[in-house]
Amino acid sequence: MSALTVVCLGVGFGQPGQAVAQSPAGAVTAPVHDGSGTRAQQRDQLVQLARKLVAAGAPGVMVRVDDGRGKPVEVAEQAPWARSEHPLRLSDEFRMGSNTKTMMATLVLQLTAEGKLALNDPVDKWLPGQVPDGHAITLRMLLNHTSGLHDYTEDPVLLPSILGTDQRRWTSEELLAVGVRHDPLFAPGTKWSYSNTNYAAVGAVLEKVTGKTLAELVRDRIARPLGLKHTYYAEDSAWRGPHARGYEPDAVHMPPGVPAEFRHYAGAPRAGHVDVSANSPSWGGAAGAVVSTARDWDRFYTALMTGKLLPAAQLAQLRTTVPVSPDEPKGPGYGLGIQTVTTGCGTVWFHDGGIPGYLSTHFTDPTGKRTASVLISTEAFAEFPDAFPDLTQAAKPLQSATLCAMFGKPAPEAARTD
């Protein structure tokens, strides 16, 4: 799936880093003072930008910024029709899409630290005969998207599950099999290309090595140790707590630029939209099936970057990157399940994720002391940005202002509302 970008941020299951790497326009590098007036102004600006995004067509928006200096700033804005269905709260569960990859990489690195596998293990060691060139593709290549494997989400067999008309449970092996029936894009290790098939393979390896399900691994190795009460790997459409409702435009209100095959989502009709929150994310698998909250995810990022989840050696491996663009060797980089980019407001580590009805981007600074999240309760506009110009343009300044607020710095000129 395609990318919505602010500072080289890819959204959804598609290719992160499709945008030009650059600092936010007009970003100011001077720090903001700690006065309560400044913090109030910062919150007011995020509220106004979130409201603009709602006015542009987003059913709901949530923002959380923890700059490490006190109580986090939290914002929730909704269209009136969506609020009547369920008022958004920052504690609401949200489908995290490709943010799942950061957790999967963390699990692999935990097992690496325990000596149960190695990043240079060939895929054939764990999945013999299941992956073309499996003798030449390493676990590291899967994690940093340099394997060359075709993306399974582009296969038409997945379309009914993506649209919610098929609620089947997909296994890691089944998703992997869909991806590898297509020719590889390039020889292993020679290029970078974002592919969800990499993480289907990662999921299958994790299950093979441990004898446990991905749901058990997320629960036992991440959620429970960190006290993340609303974070889990979803195997079907069931939610475990209060959750945000996700929506996509119905067929009548879907813009003309959206391909015919993506115009008919399953779900209950709601004000020119369909509520897709009862559809199963199982097809996301290890590439995108985790459910969490903005608060839980910020806690996860802090634990990850401060070494609570990984020893120093494995954390360094997580943050060893390959260039997203061959033309920019010092530009945006992809590590093991996480990305990095340097902006005018600071260097961030981040990932993002989209699955129908749910779009989110999560940031942290290199120390894990500052975190931020932007969650939007619709996703099709990120897949087809040209078909939704108003939403696309309104989302960019909100993401950019959120990132800068995390560093306690003024928003870029393009994001200012005054």
mmCIF file with all atom_site columns, N, CA and C in Angstrom, residues 343-370:
data_model
loop_
_atom_site.group_PDB
_atom_site.id
_atom_site.type_symbol
_atom_site.label_atom_id
_atom_site.label_alt_id
_atom_site.label_comp_id
_atom_site.label_asym_id
_atom_site.label_entity_id
_atom_site.label_seq_id
_atom_site.pdbx_PDB_ins_code
_atom_site.Cartn_x
_atom_site.Cartn_y
_atom_site.Cartn_z
_atom_site.occupancy
_atom_site.B_iso_or_equiv
_atom_site.pdbx_formal_charge
_atom_site.auth_seq_id
_atom_site.auth_comp_id
_atom_site.auth_asym_id
_atom_site.auth_atom_id
_atom_site.pdbx_PDB_model_num
ATOM 1  N N  . THR A 1 343 ? 15.253  15.405 10.913 1.00 0.00 ? 343 THR A N  1
ATOM 2  C CA . THR A 1 343 ? 14.429  16.533 10.478 1.00 0.00 ? 343 THR A CA 1
ATOM 3  C C  . THR A 1 343 ? 14.975  17.818 11.076 1.00 0.00 ? 343 THR A C  1
ATOM 4  N N  . GLY A 1 344 ? 14.380  18.927 10.712 1.00 0.00 ? 344 GLY A N  1
ATOM 5  C CA . GLY A 1 344 ? 14.787  20.209 11.260 1.00 0.00 ? 344 GLY A CA 1
ATOM 6  C C  . GLY A 1 344 ? 14.517  20.336 12.748 1.00 0.00 ? 344 GLY A C  1
ATOM 7  N N  . CYS A 1 345 ? 13.657  19.479 13.280 1.00 0.00 ? 345 CYS A N  1
ATOM 8  C CA . CYS A 1 345 ? 13.356  19.526 14.709 1.00 0.00 ? 345 CYS A CA 1
ATOM 9  C C  . CYS A 1 345 ? 14.094  18.469 15.510 1.00 0.00 ? 345 CYS A C  1
ATOM 10 N N  . GLY A 1 346 ? 14.721  17.505 14.848 1.00 0.00 ? 346 GLY A N  1
ATOM 11 C CA . GLY A 1 346 ? 15.459  16.469 15.560 1.00 0.00 ? 346 GLY A CA 1
ATOM 12 C C  . GLY A 1 346 ? 15.442  15.151 14.809 1.00 0.00 ? 346 GLY A C  1
ATOM 13 N N  . THR A 1 347 ? 16.250  14.221 15.280 1.00 0.00 ? 347 THR A N  1
ATOM 14 C CA . THR A 1 347 ? 16.290  12.883 14.698 1.00 0.00 ? 347 THR A CA 1
ATOM 15 C C  . THR A 1 347 ? 15.242  12.012 15.366 1.00 0.00 ? 347 THR A C  1
ATOM 16 N N  . VAL A 1 348 ? 14.439  11.351 14.548 1.00 0.00 ? 348 VAL A N  1
ATOM 17 C CA . VAL A 1 348 ? 13.383  10.494 15.086 1.00 0.00 ? 348 VAL A CA 1
ATOM 18 C C  . VAL A 1 348 ? 13.549  9.065  14.609 1.00 0.00 ? 348 VAL A C  1
ATOM 19 N N  . TRP A 1 349 ? 13.098  8.144  15.438 1.00 0.00 ? 349 TRP A N  1
ATOM 20 C CA . TRP A 1 349 ? 12.873  6.756  15.065 1.00 0.00 ? 349 TRP A CA 1
ATOM 21 C C  . TRP A 1 349 ? 11.367  6.577  15.039 1.00 0.00 ? 349 TRP A C  1
ATOM 22 N N  . PHE A 1 350 ? 10.877  5.840  14.066 1.00 0.00 ? 350 PHE A N  1
ATOM 23 C CA . PHE A 1 350 ? 9.424   5.777  13.916 1.00 0.00 ? 350 PHE A CA 1
ATOM 24 C C  . PHE A 1 350 ? 9.030   4.592  13.052 1.00 0.00 ? 350 PHE A C  1
ATOM 25 N N  . HIS A 1 351 ? 7.752   4.299  13.099 1.00 0.00 ? 351 HIS A N  1
ATOM 26 C CA . HIS A 1 351 ? 7.129   3.451  12.093 1.00 0.00 ? 351 HIS A CA 1
ATOM 27 C C  . HIS A 1 351 ? 5.708   3.956  11.962 1.00 0.00 ? 351 HIS A C  1
ATOM 28 N N  . ASP A 1 352 ? 5.014   3.439  10.985 1.00 0.00 ? 352 ASP A N  1
ATOM 29 C CA . ASP A 1 352 ? 3.629   3.818  10.794 1.00 0.00 ? 352 ASP A CA 1
ATOM 30 C C  . ASP A 1 352 ? 2.883   2.598  10.303 1.00 0.00 ? 352 ASP A C  1
ATOM 31 N N  . GLY A 1 353 ? 1.586   2.691  10.296 1.00 0.00 ? 353 GLY A N  1
ATOM 32 C CA . GLY A 1 353 ? 0.807   1.541  9.900  1.00 0.00 ? 353 GLY A CA 1
ATOM 33 C C  . GLY A 1 353 ? -0.581  1.922  9.453  1.00 0.00 ? 353 GLY A C  1
ATOM 34 N N  . GLY A 1 354 ? -1.054  1.222  8.446  1.00 0.00 ? 354 GLY A N  1
ATOM 35 C CA . GLY A 1 354 ? -2.408  1.423  7.972  1.00 0.00 ? 354 GLY A CA 1
ATOM 36 C C  . GLY A 1 354 ? -3.065  0.095  7.684  1.00 0.00 ? 354 GLY A C  1
ATOM 37 N N  . ILE A 1 355 ? -4.289  -0.009 8.088  1.00 0.00 ? 355 ILE A N  1
ATOM 38 C CA . ILE A 1 355 ? -5.132  -1.148 7.797  1.00 0.00 ? 355 ILE A CA 1
ATOM 39 C C  . ILE A 1 355 ? -6.523  -0.537 7.698  1.00 0.00 ? 355 ILE A C  1
ATOM 40 N N  . PRO A 1 356 ? -7.415  -1.028 6.848  1.00 0.00 ? 356 PRO A N  1
ATOM 41 C CA . PRO A 1 356 ? -8.663  -0.300 6.635  1.00 0.00 ? 356 PRO A CA 1
ATOM 42 C C  . PRO A 1 356 ? -9.306  0.245  7.914  1.00 0.00 ? 356 PRO A C  1
ATOM 43 N N  . GLY A 1 357 ? -9.553  1.542  7.903  1.00 0.00 ? 357 GLY A N  1
ATOM 44 C CA . GLY A 1 357 ? -10.168 2.217  9.040  1.00 0.00 ? 357 GLY A CA 1
ATOM 45 C C  . GLY A 1 357 ? -9.197  2.783  10.048 1.00 0.00 ? 357 GLY A C  1
ATOM 46 N N  . TYR A 1 358 ? -7.914  2.440  9.938  1.00 0.00 ? 358 TYR A N  1
ATOM 47 C CA . TYR A 1 358 ? -6.961  2.797  10.989 1.00 0.00 ? 358 TYR A CA 1
ATOM 48 C C  . TYR A 1 358 ? -5.606  3.174  10.393 1.00 0.00 ? 358 TYR A C  1
ATOM 49 N N  . LEU A 1 359 ? -5.137  4.354  10.755 1.00 0.00 ? 359 LEU A N  1
ATOM 50 C CA . LEU A 1 359 ? -3.876  4.867  10.245 1.00 0.00 ? 359 LEU A CA 1
ATOM 51 C C  . LEU A 1 359 ? -3.125  5.517  11.399 1.00 0.00 ? 359 LEU A C  1
ATOM 52 N N  . SER A 1 360 ? -1.886  5.121  11.638 1.00 0.00 ? 360 SER A N  1
ATOM 53 C CA . SER A 1 360 ? -1.165  5.708  12.768 1.00 0.00 ? 360 SER A CA 1
ATOM 54 C C  . SER A 1 360 ? 0.312   5.819  12.480 1.00 0.00 ? 360 SER A C  1
ATOM 55 N N  . THR A 1 361 ? 0.931   6.845  13.054 1.00 0.00 ? 361 THR A N  1
ATOM 56 C CA . THR A 1 361 ? 2.366   7.043  13.001 1.00 0.00 ? 361 THR A CA 1
ATOM 57 C C  . THR A 1 361 ? 2.839   7.295  14.422 1.00 0.00 ? 361 THR A C  1
ATOM 58 N N  . HIS A 1 362 ? 3.919   6.618  14.802 1.00 0.00 ? 362 HIS A N  1
ATOM 59 C CA . HIS A 1 362 ? 4.456   6.736  16.157 1.00 0.00 ? 362 HIS A CA 1
ATOM 60 C C  . HIS A 1 362 ? 5.924   7.115  16.089 1.00 0.00 ? 362 HIS A C  1
ATOM 61 N N  . PHE A 1 363 ? 6.310   8.118  16.891 1.00 0.00 ? 363 PHE A N  1
ATOM 62 C CA . PHE A 1 363 ? 7.666   8.641  16.904 1.00 0.00 ? 363 PHE A CA 1
ATOM 63 C C  . PHE A 1 363 ? 8.309   8.439  18.271 1.00 0.00 ? 363 PHE A C  1
ATOM 64 N N  . THR A 1 364 ? 9.631   8.347  18.275 1.00 0.00 ? 364 THR A N  1
ATOM 65 C CA . THR A 1 364 ? 10.396  8.451  19.512 1.00 0.00 ? 364 THR A CA 1
ATOM 66 C C  . THR A 1 364 ? 11.723  9.117  19.190 1.00 0.00 ? 364 THR A C  1
ATOM 67 N N  . ASP A 1 365 ? 12.323  9.759  20.177 1.00 0.00 ? 365 ASP A N  1
ATOM 68 C CA . ASP A 1 365 ? 13.673  10.248 19.972 1.00 0.00 ? 365 ASP A CA 1
ATOM 69 C C  . ASP A 1 365 ? 14.635  9.096  20.272 1.00 0.00 ? 365 ASP A C  1
ATOM 70 N N  . PRO A 1 366 ? 15.920  9.250  19.992 1.00 0.00 ? 366 PRO A N  1
ATOM 71 C CA . PRO A 1 366 ? 16.848  8.140  20.184 1.00 0.00 ? 366 PRO A CA 1
ATOM 72 C C  . PRO A 1 366 ? 16.965  7.656  21.623 1.00 0.00 ? 366 PRO A C  1
ATOM 73 N N  . THR A 1 367 ? 16.600  8.496  22.591 1.00 0.00 ? 367 THR A N  1
ATOM 74 C CA . THR A 1 367 ? 16.713  8.100  23.995 1.00 0.00 ? 367 THR A CA 1
ATOM 75 C C  . THR A 1 367 ? 15.460  7.419  24.524 1.00 0.00 ? 367 THR A C  1
ATOM 76 N N  . GLY A 1 368 ? 14.346  7.540  23.811 1.00 0.00 ? 368 GLY A N  1
ATOM 77 C CA . GLY A 1 368 ? 13.087  6.999  24.299 1.00 0.00 ? 368 GLY A CA 1
ATOM 78 C C  . GLY A 1 368 ? 12.409  7.867  25.342 1.00 0.00 ? 368 GLY A C  1
ATOM 79 N N  . LYS A 1 369 ? 12.992  9.027  25.638 1.00 0.00 ? 369 LYS A N  1
ATOM 80 C CA . LYS A 1 369 ? 12.414  9.905  26.655 1.00 0.00 ? 369 LYS A CA 1
ATOM 81 C C  . LYS A 1 369 ? 11.299  10.780 26.091 1.00 0.00 ? 369 LYS A C  1
ATOM 82 N N  . ARG A 1 370 ? 11.261  10.905 24.770 1.00 0.00 ? 370 ARG A N  1
ATOM 83 C CA . ARG A 1 370 ? 10.202  11.678 24.126 1.00 0.00 ? 370 ARG A CA 1
ATOM 84 C C  . ARG A 1 370 ? 9.488   10.770 23.136 1.00 0.00 ? 370 ARG A C  1
#
